[in-house]
Amino acid sequence: MTRFAFAALAALVATPALADMTVSIPFAAEIGGKPFSCAETFAGLGSTLAEVQAVDYRLFVSEAALIKADGSLQPIALEQDGQWQLAGLALLDFEDASGACANGTAGVNTTLRGTVPDGDYTGLTFTIGVPFAQNHVDPTVSAAPLNTTAMFWNWQGGYKFVRIDLVPTAMMGMKTEAATDAGAGHGNAKGWFLHLGSTMCDAASKTEAPKSCANENRVAIRLDGFDPAANTVVIDPAPVLAEADLTVNAPETSPGCMSFPKDADCMTVMGKLGLPYMDVPAGTQSLISMR
């Protein structure tokens, strides 16, 4: 070995590679600033200050990364746990099948868990939604969490990126019907559901994967200053629904806002998710914050 080669090898051995550090990103589900629970009611929501009970509260997040000091992104290598996290995707599930959430599942997941190279980071980014390549699959043969059929529309539309189902307390006697009825509604709302997903997807049929979607409806989130050891990501639909009347439903449309075009119940909602809708431009998203 030459003197130069020996020196180079010695320098390499003396400079260890940066070790990975474990990160856990905590998420908190709230409604109107009150911690979510399947057993609680939540007052003062929407344009009529309605009282509701939540019967479901789940969402998919993907492409999570920490922000480096130079502004570049360091993707978080998610732990492949076989239940909640798959590749770069995770299902956050806050309902536990108790109380009003009878159509849910007992398991809950409130964190993103993974690793990044050891270093200094100044914030967090992630996307609400399922990446296109994973979005249009058959949930009956997919690995968890993509086997969660309660979060799936069809091969054409893909998954519900967000599912927050609310029922006015005056209608709670109909909650079972409301939680399963995705058909047309009118008059008094049996339930007011916030379902975000891709729409107007170009496919030969509802059972075939599309080539593209006119409305991808994925929401990019950036939280500058976020420290996983000190901060929490807060999800709260109350600001998104501030101008929506949760006690009624637009005639001949699905209950609440399910992202599909020409639904009057979505007109004041989608912009507050940071997304354009019909002729309403995108506003500042107000579903996600940090504390």
PDB file of C-alpha atoms in Angstrom:
ATOM      1  CA  MET A   1       0.000   0.000   0.000  1.00  0.00           C
ATOM      2  CA  THR A   2       1.387   3.435  -0.919  1.00  0.00           C
ATOM      3  CA  ARG A   3       1.883   6.137   1.675  1.00  0.00           C
ATOM      4  CA  PHE A   4      -0.912   8.198   0.047  1.00  0.00           C
ATOM      5  CA  ALA A   5      -3.357   5.269   0.040  1.00  0.00           C
ATOM      6  CA  PHE A   6      -2.581   4.486   3.688  1.00  0.00           C
ATOM      7  CA  ALA A   7      -3.150   8.101   4.716  1.00  0.00           C
ATOM      8  CA  ALA A   8      -6.443   8.220   2.844  1.00  0.00           C
ATOM      9  CA  LEU A   9      -7.625   5.006   4.491  1.00  0.00           C
ATOM     10  CA  ALA A  10      -6.627   6.284   7.938  1.00  0.00           C
ATOM     11  CA  ALA A  11      -8.568   9.490   7.375  1.00  0.00           C
ATOM     12  CA  LEU A  12     -11.636   7.542   6.309  1.00  0.00           C
ATOM     13  CA  VAL A  13     -11.515   5.341   9.405  1.00  0.00           C
ATOM     14  CA  ALA A  14     -10.993   8.362  11.654  1.00  0.00           C
ATOM     15  CA  THR A  15     -14.112  10.127  10.298  1.00  0.00           C
ATOM     16  CA  PRO A  16     -17.157   8.001  11.184  1.00  0.00           C
ATOM     17  CA  ALA A  17     -20.342   8.410   9.177  1.00  0.00           C
ATOM     18  CA  LEU A  18     -23.150  10.343  10.791  1.00  0.00           C
ATOM     19  CA  ALA A  19     -25.350   8.003  12.821  1.00  0.00           C
ATOM     20  CA  ASP A  20     -29.082   7.874  12.302  1.00  0.00           C
ATOM     21  CA  MET A  21     -31.242   9.354  15.011  1.00  0.00           C
ATOM     22  CA  THR A  22     -34.741   8.225  15.824  1.00  0.00           C
ATOM     23  CA  VAL A  23     -37.544  10.740  15.458  1.00  0.00           C
ATOM     24  CA  SER A  24     -41.152  10.528  16.594  1.00  0.00           C
ATOM     25  CA  ILE A  25     -43.583  13.168  15.345  1.00  0.00           C
ATOM     26  CA  PRO A  26     -46.585  13.519  17.689  1.00  0.00           C
ATOM     27  CA  PHE A  27     -50.018  14.436  16.290  1.00  0.00           C
ATOM     28  CA  ALA A  28     -53.004  15.655  18.306  1.00  0.00           C
ATOM     29  CA  ALA A  29     -56.591  15.455  17.037  1.00  0.00           C
ATOM     30  CA  GLU A  30     -58.852  18.259  18.195  1.00  0.00           C
ATOM     31  CA  ILE A  31     -62.242  19.728  17.334  1.00  0.00           C
ATOM     32  CA  GLY A  32     -62.663  23.398  18.165  1.00  0.00           C
ATOM     33  CA  GLY A  33     -59.569  23.279  20.348  1.00  0.00           C
ATOM     34  CA  LYS A  34     -60.963  20.407  22.422  1.00  0.00           C
ATOM     35  CA  PRO A  35     -59.185  17.020  22.358  1.00  0.00           C
ATOM     36  CA  PHE A  36     -61.023  14.554  20.148  1.00  0.00           C
ATOM     37  CA  SER A  37     -62.845  11.677  21.809  1.00  0.00           C
ATOM     38  CA  CYS A  38     -65.478   9.277  20.532  1.00  0.00           C
ATOM     39  CA  ALA A  39     -67.417   9.923  23.751  1.00  0.00           C
ATOM     40  CA  GLU A  40     -67.448  13.735  23.680  1.00  0.00           C
ATOM     41  CA  THR A  41     -69.656  16.341  22.034  1.00  0.00           C
ATOM     42  CA  PHE A  42     -68.260  19.489  20.455  1.00  0.00           C
ATOM     43  CA  ALA A  43     -70.187  22.760  20.434  1.00  0.00           C
ATOM     44  CA  GLY A  44     -69.922  26.005  18.512  1.00  0.00           C
ATOM     45  CA  LEU A  45     -69.002  24.559  15.124  1.00  0.00           C
ATOM     46  CA  GLY A  46     -69.739  25.990  11.704  1.00  0.00           C
ATOM     47  CA  SER A  47     -71.833  28.971  10.714  1.00  0.00           C
ATOM     48  CA  THR A  48     -74.702  27.978  13.032  1.00  0.00           C
ATOM     49  CA  LEU A  49     -72.467  27.112  16.021  1.00  0.00           C
ATOM     50  CA  ALA A  50     -73.779  23.554  15.921  1.00  0.00           C
ATOM     51  CA  GLU A  51     -73.123  20.868  18.505  1.00  0.00           C
ATOM     52  CA  VAL A  52     -71.834  17.621  17.018  1.00  0.00           C
ATOM     53  CA  GLN A  53     -70.371  14.280  17.913  1.00  0.00           C
ATOM     54  CA  ALA A  54     -67.519  12.822  15.875  1.00  0.00           C
ATOM     55  CA  VAL A  55     -67.927   9.263  14.601  1.00  0.00           C
ATOM     56  CA  ASP A  56     -64.622   8.971  12.702  1.00  0.00           C
ATOM     57  CA  TYR A  57     -61.254  10.778  12.649  1.00  0.00           C
ATOM     58  CA  ARG A  58     -58.480   9.428  10.380  1.00  0.00           C
ATOM     59  CA  LEU A  59     -56.066  10.735   7.757  1.00  0.00           C
ATOM     60  CA  PHE A  60     -53.170   9.619   5.576  1.00  0.00           C
ATOM     61  CA  VAL A  61     -49.880  11.517   5.553  1.00  0.00           C
ATOM     62  CA  SER A  62     -46.869  10.963   3.321  1.00  0.00           C
ATOM     63  CA  GLU A  63     -43.547  12.430   2.199  1.00  0.00           C
ATOM     64  CA  ALA A  64     -42.575  13.498   5.729  1.00  0.00           C
ATOM     65  CA  ALA A  65     -39.238  15.289   5.951  1.00  0.00           C
ATOM     66  CA  LEU A  66     -37.295  17.474   8.358  1.00  0.00           C
ATOM     67  CA  ILE A  67     -36.050  20.854   7.161  1.00  0.00           C
ATOM     68  CA  LYS A  68     -32.291  21.384   7.320  1.00  0.00           C
ATOM     69  CA  ALA A  69     -30.683  24.693   8.274  1.00  0.00           C
ATOM     70  CA  ASP A  70     -29.942  25.400   4.593  1.00  0.00           C
ATOM     71  CA  GLY A  71     -33.614  24.908   3.691  1.00  0.00           C
ATOM     72  CA  SER A  72     -33.196  21.520   2.007  1.00  0.00           C
ATOM     73  CA  LEU A  73     -35.315  18.566   3.069  1.00  0.00           C
ATOM     74  CA  GLN A  74     -34.215  15.370   4.756  1.00  0.00           C
ATOM     75  CA  PRO A  75     -36.838  12.647   4.186  1.00  0.00           C
ATOM     76  CA  ILE A  76     -37.777  10.661   7.270  1.00  0.00           C
ATOM     77  CA  ALA A  77     -37.205   6.935   6.733  1.00  0.00           C
ATOM     78  CA  LEU A  78     -40.403   5.644   8.284  1.00  0.00           C
ATOM     79  CA  GLU A  79     -40.335   2.543  10.434  1.00  0.00           C
ATOM     80  CA  GLN A  80     -41.982  -0.278   8.481  1.00  0.00           C
ATOM     81  CA  ASP A  81     -44.222  -1.542  11.271  1.00  0.00           C
ATOM     82  CA  GLY A  82     -46.566  -3.713   9.217  1.00  0.00           C
ATOM     83  CA  GLN A  83     -49.631  -1.902  10.521  1.00  0.00           C
ATOM     84  CA  TRP A  84     -49.591   1.889  10.236  1.00  0.00           C
ATOM     85  CA  GLN A  85     -46.581   2.798   8.080  1.00  0.00           C
ATOM     86  CA  LEU A  86     -45.760   1.521   4.596  1.00  0.00           C
ATOM     87  CA  ALA A  87     -42.907   2.918   2.479  1.00  0.00           C
ATOM     88  CA  GLY A  88     -43.260   6.713   2.895  1.00  0.00           C
ATOM     89  CA  LEU A  89     -46.937   6.594   3.868  1.00  0.00           C
ATOM     90  CA  ALA A  90     -48.672   6.504   7.263  1.00  0.00           C
ATOM     91  CA  LEU A  91     -52.251   6.287   8.486  1.00  0.00           C
ATOM     92  CA  LEU A  92     -53.037   8.386  11.542  1.00  0.00           C
ATOM     93  CA  ASP A  93     -56.066   6.950  13.347  1.00  0.00           C
ATOM     94  CA  PHE A  94     -57.547   8.697  16.368  1.00  0.00           C
ATOM     95  CA  GLU A  95     -60.848   6.822  16.747  1.00  0.00           C
ATOM     96  CA  ASP A  96     -60.898   3.629  18.818  1.00  0.00           C
ATOM     97  CA  ALA A  97     -64.268   2.046  17.879  1.00  0.00           C
ATOM     98  CA  SER A  98     -65.728   3.118  21.232  1.00  0.00           C
ATOM     99  CA  GLY A  99     -68.784   5.270  21.853  1.00  0.00           C
ATOM    100  CA  ALA A 100     -70.041   6.941  18.687  1.00  0.00           C
ATOM    101  CA  CYS A 101     -67.158   5.504  16.624  1.00  0.00           C
ATOM    102  CA  ALA A 102     -68.742   2.052  16.356  1.00  0.00           C
ATOM    103  CA  ASN A 103     -67.738   1.649  12.700  1.00  0.00           C
ATOM    104  CA  GLY A 104     -64.053   2.222  13.421  1.00  0.00           C
ATOM    105  CA  THR A 105     -61.226   0.012  14.663  1.00  0.00           C
ATOM    106  CA  ALA A 106     -59.847  -0.481  18.159  1.00  0.00           C
ATOM    107  CA  GLY A 107     -56.257   0.394  17.279  1.00  0.00           C
ATOM    108  CA  VAL A 108     -55.042   3.993  17.311  1.00  0.00           C
ATOM    109  CA  ASN A 109     -51.945   5.622  15.833  1.00  0.00           C
ATOM    110  CA  THR A 110     -50.984   9.174  16.751  1.00  0.00           C
ATOM    111  CA  THR A 111     -47.317   9.449  15.725  1.00  0.00           C
ATOM    112  CA  LEU A 112     -44.972   9.226  12.751  1.00  0.00           C
ATOM    113  CA  ARG A 113     -41.901   7.170  13.622  1.00  0.00           C
ATOM    114  CA  GLY A 114     -38.665   6.877  11.718  1.00  0.00           C
ATOM    115  CA  THR A 115     -35.031   7.903  11.418  1.00  0.00           C
ATOM    116  CA  VAL A 116     -32.955  10.694   9.881  1.00  0.00           C
ATOM    117  CA  PRO A 117     -29.192  11.304   9.845  1.00  0.00           C
ATOM    118  CA  ASP A 118     -28.020  12.981  13.027  1.00  0.00           C
ATOM    119  CA  GLY A 119     -27.962  16.742  12.550  1.00  0.00           C
ATOM    120  CA  ASP A 120     -29.625  20.077  13.178  1.00  0.00           C
ATOM    121  CA  TYR A 121     -33.122  20.576  11.787  1.00  0.00           C
ATOM    122  CA  THR A 122     -35.374  23.613  11.750  1.00  0.00           C
ATOM    123  CA  GLY A 123     -38.824  22.353  10.796  1.00  0.00           C
ATOM    124  CA  LEU A 124     -41.125  19.700   9.362  1.00  0.00           C
ATOM    125  CA  THR A 125     -42.892  19.124   6.066  1.00  0.00           C
ATOM    126  CA  PHE A 126     -45.358  16.442   5.012  1.00  0.00           C
ATOM    127  CA  THR A 127     -48.252  15.892   2.633  1.00  0.00           C
ATOM    128  CA  ILE A 128     -51.825  15.073   3.550  1.00  0.00           C
ATOM    129  CA  GLY A 129     -52.723  12.368   1.057  1.00  0.00           C
ATOM    130  CA  VAL A 130     -51.645   9.141  -0.577  1.00  0.00           C
ATOM    131  CA  PRO A 131     -49.052   9.331  -3.393  1.00  0.00           C
ATOM    132  CA  PHE A 132     -50.552   8.623  -6.826  1.00  0.00           C
ATOM    133  CA  ALA A 133     -48.689   5.320  -7.265  1.00  0.00           C
ATOM    134  CA  GLN A 134     -50.166   3.976  -4.017  1.00  0.00           C
ATOM    135  CA  ASN A 135     -53.547   5.675  -4.283  1.00  0.00           C
ATOM    136  CA  HIS A 136     -55.211   3.616  -6.992  1.00  0.00           C
ATOM    137  CA  VAL A 137     -54.821   0.004  -5.887  1.00  0.00           C
ATOM    138  CA  ASP A 138     -56.967  -2.875  -4.662  1.00  0.00           C
ATOM    139  CA  PRO A 139     -57.237  -2.547  -0.851  1.00  0.00           C
ATOM    140  CA  THR A 140     -58.287  -6.187  -0.484  1.00  0.00           C
ATOM    141  CA  VAL A 141     -54.815  -7.374  -1.502  1.00  0.00           C
ATOM    142  CA  SER A 142     -52.749  -4.405  -0.300  1.00  0.00           C
ATOM    143  CA  ALA A 143     -50.476  -4.325   2.734  1.00  0.00           C
ATOM    144  CA  ALA A 144     -51.470  -2.366   5.825  1.00  0.00           C
ATOM    145  CA  PRO A 145     -52.438   0.408   6.153  1.00  0.00           C
ATOM    146  CA  LEU A 146     -53.666   0.428   2.538  1.00  0.00           C
ATOM    147  CA  ASN A 147     -55.957  -2.481   3.418  1.00  0.00           C
ATOM    148  CA  THR A 148     -58.159  -0.143   5.455  1.00  0.00           C
ATOM    149  CA  THR A 149     -61.301  -0.313   3.333  1.00  0.00           C
ATOM    150  CA  ALA A 150     -63.079   2.328   5.442  1.00  0.00           C
ATOM    151  CA  MET A 151     -60.602   4.822   3.964  1.00  0.00           C
ATOM    152  CA  PHE A 152     -61.131   3.718   0.351  1.00  0.00           C
ATOM    153  CA  TRP A 153     -63.540   5.018  -2.303  1.00  0.00           C
ATOM    154  CA  ASN A 154     -62.753   2.950  -5.397  1.00  0.00           C
ATOM    155  CA  TRP A 155     -59.847   2.279  -7.776  1.00  0.00           C
ATOM    156  CA  GLN A 156     -60.758   5.346  -9.799  1.00  0.00           C
ATOM    157  CA  GLY A 157     -60.868   7.820  -6.926  1.00  0.00           C
ATOM    158  CA  GLY A 158     -58.493   6.020  -4.611  1.00  0.00           C
ATOM    159  CA  TYR A 159     -58.355   6.625  -0.869  1.00  0.00           C
ATOM    160  CA  LYS A 160     -59.969   9.166   1.405  1.00  0.00           C
ATOM    161  CA  PHE A 161     -56.975  11.216   2.466  1.00  0.00           C
ATOM    162  CA  VAL A 162     -58.975  12.712   5.337  1.00  0.00           C
ATOM    163  CA  ARG A 163     -62.042  11.227   6.995  1.00  0.00           C
ATOM    164  CA  ILE A 164     -63.565  13.323   9.752  1.00  0.00           C
ATOM    165  CA  ASP A 165     -67.226  12.390  10.213  1.00  0.00           C
ATOM    166  CA  LEU A 166     -69.445  14.601  12.336  1.00  0.00           C
ATOM    167  CA  VAL A 167     -73.101  14.143  13.316  1.00  0.00           C
ATOM    168  CA  PRO A 168     -75.253  16.925  14.820  1.00  0.00           C
ATOM    169  CA  THR A 169     -76.253  15.789  18.315  1.00  0.00           C
ATOM    170  CA  ALA A 170     -79.937  16.256  17.451  1.00  0.00           C
ATOM    171  CA  MET A 171     -79.455  13.538  14.811  1.00  0.00           C
ATOM    172  CA  MET A 172     -77.417  11.082  16.894  1.00  0.00           C
ATOM    173  CA  GLY A 173     -80.255   8.571  16.837  1.00  0.00           C
ATOM    174  CA  MET A 174     -79.464   8.189  13.138  1.00  0.00           C
ATOM    175  CA  LYS A 175     -75.688   7.957  13.594  1.00  0.00           C
ATOM    176  CA  THR A 176     -75.376   4.371  12.351  1.00  0.00           C
ATOM    177  CA  GLU A 177     -77.157   5.241   9.127  1.00  0.00           C
ATOM    178  CA  ALA A 178     -75.181   8.464   8.831  1.00  0.00           C
ATOM    179  CA  ALA A 179     -71.853   6.700   9.243  1.00  0.00           C
ATOM    180  CA  THR A 180     -72.576   4.264   6.445  1.00  0.00           C
ATOM    181  CA  ASP A 181     -74.680   6.315   4.034  1.00  0.00           C
ATOM    182  CA  ALA A 182     -72.570   7.927   1.313  1.00  0.00           C
ATOM    183  CA  GLY A 183     -75.524   8.514  -0.973  1.00  0.00           C
ATOM    184  CA  ALA A 184     -77.547  11.602  -1.743  1.00  0.00           C
ATOM    185  CA  GLY A 185     -78.806  13.678   1.126  1.00  0.00           C
ATOM    186  CA  HIS A 186     -81.050  16.683   1.528  1.00  0.00           C
ATOM    187  CA  GLY A 187     -82.682  18.855   4.166  1.00  0.00           C
ATOM    188  CA  ASN A 188     -81.515  18.321   7.729  1.00  0.00           C
ATOM    189  CA  ALA A 189     -78.095  16.722   7.839  1.00  0.00           C
ATOM    190  CA  LYS A 190     -77.956  13.134   9.094  1.00  0.00           C
ATOM    191  CA  GLY A 191     -74.207  13.659   9.220  1.00  0.00           C
ATOM    192  CA  TRP A 192     -71.648  16.168   7.990  1.00  0.00           C
ATOM    193  CA  PHE A 193     -68.583  14.376   6.651  1.00  0.00           C
ATOM    194  CA  LEU A 194     -65.280  15.925   5.630  1.00  0.00           C
ATOM    195  CA  HIS A 195     -63.749  13.500   3.125  1.00  0.00           C
ATOM    196  CA  LEU A 196     -60.772  14.714   1.129  1.00  0.00           C
ATOM    197  CA  GLY A 197     -59.517  12.733  -1.853  1.00  0.00           C
ATOM    198  CA  SER A 198     -58.661  12.919  -5.545  1.00  0.00           C
ATOM    199  CA  THR A 199     -61.537  13.593  -7.938  1.00  0.00           C
ATOM    200  CA  MET A 200     -62.185  13.682 -11.696  1.00  0.00           C
ATOM    201  CA  CYS A 201     -59.765  10.816 -12.245  1.00  0.00           C
ATOM    202  CA  ASP A 202     -59.453   9.642 -15.849  1.00  0.00           C
ATOM    203  CA  ALA A 203     -60.161   5.894 -15.907  1.00  0.00           C
ATOM    204  CA  ALA A 204     -62.195   3.538 -18.070  1.00  0.00           C
ATOM    205  CA  SER A 205     -64.296   2.498 -15.056  1.00  0.00           C
ATOM    206  CA  LYS A 206     -64.491   2.811 -11.276  1.00  0.00           C
ATOM    207  CA  THR A 207     -62.669  -0.505 -10.934  1.00  0.00           C
ATOM    208  CA  GLU A 208     -59.649   0.488 -13.004  1.00  0.00           C
ATOM    209  CA  ALA A 209     -56.696   2.610 -11.971  1.00  0.00           C
ATOM    210  CA  PRO A 210     -56.711   6.033 -13.658  1.00  0.00           C
ATOM    211  CA  LYS A 211     -53.942   7.593 -15.691  1.00  0.00           C
ATOM    212  CA  SER A 212     -54.371  10.954 -13.965  1.00  0.00           C
ATOM    213  CA  CYS A 213     -56.720  13.004 -11.792  1.00  0.00           C
ATOM    214  CA  ALA A 214     -57.804  16.555 -12.583  1.00  0.00           C
ATOM    215  CA  ASN A 215     -58.020  17.318  -8.868  1.00  0.00           C
ATOM    216  CA  GLU A 216     -55.214  15.563  -6.977  1.00  0.00           C
ATOM    217  CA  ASN A 217     -56.275  17.308  -3.737  1.00  0.00           C
ATOM    218  CA  ARG A 218     -53.109  16.571  -1.783  1.00  0.00           C
ATOM    219  CA  VAL A 219     -52.204  19.228   0.771  1.00  0.00           C
ATOM    220  CA  ALA A 220     -48.556  20.221   1.333  1.00  0.00           C
ATOM    221  CA  ILE A 221     -47.813  21.187   4.942  1.00  0.00           C
ATOM    222  CA  ARG A 222     -44.752  23.113   6.133  1.00  0.00           C
ATOM    223  CA  LEU A 223     -44.149  23.866   9.823  1.00  0.00           C
ATOM    224  CA  ASP A 224     -41.085  26.060  10.278  1.00  0.00           C
ATOM    225  CA  GLY A 225     -39.544  25.902  13.719  1.00  0.00           C
ATOM    226  CA  PHE A 226     -41.036  22.489  14.476  1.00  0.00           C
ATOM    227  CA  ASP A 227     -38.969  20.432  16.923  1.00  0.00           C
ATOM    228  CA  PRO A 228     -40.123  16.796  17.296  1.00  0.00           C
ATOM    229  CA  ALA A 229     -38.860  16.774  20.881  1.00  0.00           C
ATOM    230  CA  ALA A 230     -40.847  19.846  21.896  1.00  0.00           C
ATOM    231  CA  ASN A 231     -43.721  20.398  19.467  1.00  0.00           C
ATOM    232  CA  THR A 232     -46.908  18.646  18.387  1.00  0.00           C
ATOM    233  CA  VAL A 233     -48.742  18.722  15.048  1.00  0.00           C
ATOM    234  CA  VAL A 234     -52.347  19.753  15.738  1.00  0.00           C
ATOM    235  CA  ILE A 235     -55.244  18.725  13.481  1.00  0.00           C
ATOM    236  CA  ASP A 236     -58.494  20.657  13.941  1.00  0.00           C
ATOM    237  CA  PRO A 237     -61.295  20.852  11.347  1.00  0.00           C
ATOM    238  CA  ALA A 238     -63.162  23.658  13.146  1.00  0.00           C
ATOM    239  CA  PRO A 239     -61.434  26.520  11.254  1.00  0.00           C
ATOM    240  CA  VAL A 240     -62.007  24.679   7.961  1.00  0.00           C
ATOM    241  CA  LEU A 241     -65.735  24.378   8.698  1.00  0.00           C
ATOM    242  CA  ALA A 242     -66.197  27.874  10.112  1.00  0.00           C
ATOM    243  CA  GLU A 243     -68.519  29.017   7.292  1.00  0.00           C
ATOM    244  CA  ALA A 244     -70.291  25.691   6.723  1.00  0.00           C
ATOM    245  CA  ASP A 245     -73.768  24.926   8.080  1.00  0.00           C
ATOM    246  CA  LEU A 246     -73.377  21.487   9.625  1.00  0.00           C
ATOM    247  CA  THR A 247     -77.106  21.095  10.258  1.00  0.00           C
ATOM    248  CA  VAL A 248     -78.164  20.910   6.593  1.00  0.00           C
ATOM    249  CA  ASN A 249     -76.969  19.233   3.432  1.00  0.00           C
ATOM    250  CA  ALA A 250     -77.107  20.474  -0.147  1.00  0.00           C
ATOM    251  CA  PRO A 251     -79.840  18.585  -2.052  1.00  0.00           C
ATOM    252  CA  GLU A 252     -78.781  15.560  -4.085  1.00  0.00           C
ATOM    253  CA  THR A 253     -75.205  15.570  -2.774  1.00  0.00           C
ATOM    254  CA  SER A 254     -73.252  13.382  -0.397  1.00  0.00           C
ATOM    255  CA  PRO A 255     -73.452  14.347   3.301  1.00  0.00           C
ATOM    256  CA  GLY A 256     -71.078  17.217   4.020  1.00  0.00           C
ATOM    257  CA  CYS A 257     -68.111  17.900   1.743  1.00  0.00           C
ATOM    258  CA  MET A 258     -66.549  14.920  -0.002  1.00  0.00           C
ATOM    259  CA  SER A 259     -64.373  16.917  -2.419  1.00  0.00           C
ATOM    260  CA  PHE A 260     -66.485  16.236  -5.505  1.00  0.00           C
ATOM    261  CA  PRO A 261     -67.234  19.164  -7.848  1.00  0.00           C
ATOM    262  CA  LYS A 262     -70.547  21.021  -7.806  1.00  0.00           C
ATOM    263  CA  ASP A 263     -71.276  20.454  -4.125  1.00  0.00           C
ATOM    264  CA  ALA A 264     -72.437  23.638  -2.410  1.00  0.00           C
ATOM    265  CA  ASP A 265     -71.284  22.230   0.936  1.00  0.00           C
ATOM    266  CA  CYS A 266     -67.685  22.360  -0.301  1.00  0.00           C
ATOM    267  CA  MET A 267     -67.691  25.979  -1.461  1.00  0.00           C
ATOM    268  CA  THR A 268     -66.532  27.422   1.866  1.00  0.00           C
ATOM    269  CA  VAL A 269     -64.427  24.406   2.844  1.00  0.00           C
ATOM    270  CA  MET A 270     -61.912  23.420   0.172  1.00  0.00           C
ATOM    271  CA  GLY A 271     -60.178  26.805   0.059  1.00  0.00           C
ATOM    272  CA  LYS A 272     -59.510  26.514   3.795  1.00  0.00           C
ATOM    273  CA  LEU A 273     -57.729  23.252   3.069  1.00  0.00           C
ATOM    274  CA  GLY A 274     -55.399  25.209   0.798  1.00  0.00           C
ATOM    275  CA  LEU A 275     -57.015  23.834  -2.354  1.00  0.00           C
ATOM    276  CA  PRO A 276     -58.857  25.489  -5.264  1.00  0.00           C
ATOM    277  CA  TYR A 277     -62.466  24.407  -5.767  1.00  0.00           C
ATOM    278  CA  MET A 278     -64.635  25.198  -8.769  1.00  0.00           C
ATOM    279  CA  ASP A 279     -64.139  28.974  -9.221  1.00  0.00           C
ATOM    280  CA  VAL A 280     -62.975  29.516  -5.628  1.00  0.00           C
ATOM    281  CA  PRO A 281     -59.193  29.963  -5.395  1.00  0.00           C
ATOM    282  CA  ALA A 282     -57.074  28.183  -2.833  1.00  0.00           C
ATOM    283  CA  GLY A 283     -56.670  29.961   0.460  1.00  0.00           C
ATOM    284  CA  THR A 284     -54.332  29.349   3.375  1.00  0.00           C
ATOM    285  CA  GLN A 285     -54.824  25.868   4.806  1.00  0.00           C
ATOM    286  CA  SER A 286     -56.223  25.969   8.336  1.00  0.00           C
ATOM    287  CA  LEU A 287     -56.532  22.264   9.176  1.00  0.00           C
ATOM    288  CA  ILE A 288     -52.975  21.823  10.469  1.00  0.00           C
ATOM    289  CA  SER A 289     -51.032  23.902  12.986  1.00  0.00           C
ATOM    290  CA  MET A 290     -48.376  23.295  15.631  1.00  0.00           C
ATOM    291  CA  ARG A 291     -47.836  24.020  19.289  1.00  0.00           C
TER     292      ARG A 291
END
